[in-house]
C-alpha angles and dihedrals in degrees: 000000000000129000118199117194124195143156103079122137146127121301137166121249110281092029131120139235135178120215122200131199121191121197120209137173133054129329101016092174097129122173093211141002129201150179124232133179137203125196121199111283093007136100122258110267133196114248106175141343138191129201117225096213097060108002092243111161131207128197139194112248090243093064104032112130092015106060128052127191119206139165141214107204093189090060096037086234137133125196137204112206108199120193134173090023118200131201088251089063088070107120146106107280121213131190120215140184137201140185094200119115117258111267097198135248116044094331092124090064091061118096092216090067092066130079103181126057137184125214116270126265115206122235118190121187112190141134 
């Protein structure tokens, strides 16, 4: 399994970006997929997740109302639509996938729940 993230770049505050993550390989039957980010000197944090069974999404409080996670099953791709970007959104963004069953609550925003990771794509928000 390989996850390939793309779409990062530099944008001014208030701007938008769309990140993509394409899964390839065998057995892509994941139970959930997610986006995480890591800023310099900080721990990796969960941003958004989406469950494959019902499409239910979950978001970190810091991005609610601004970010949207979506998926295109035909293309084995998930997206992270980021609007109203702020300087504090600056980070390397990673996509991740898991086959583990959902444990409830905000488990899907925890990095330990995921077994497959893509490389990071850098998002810089600055004026």
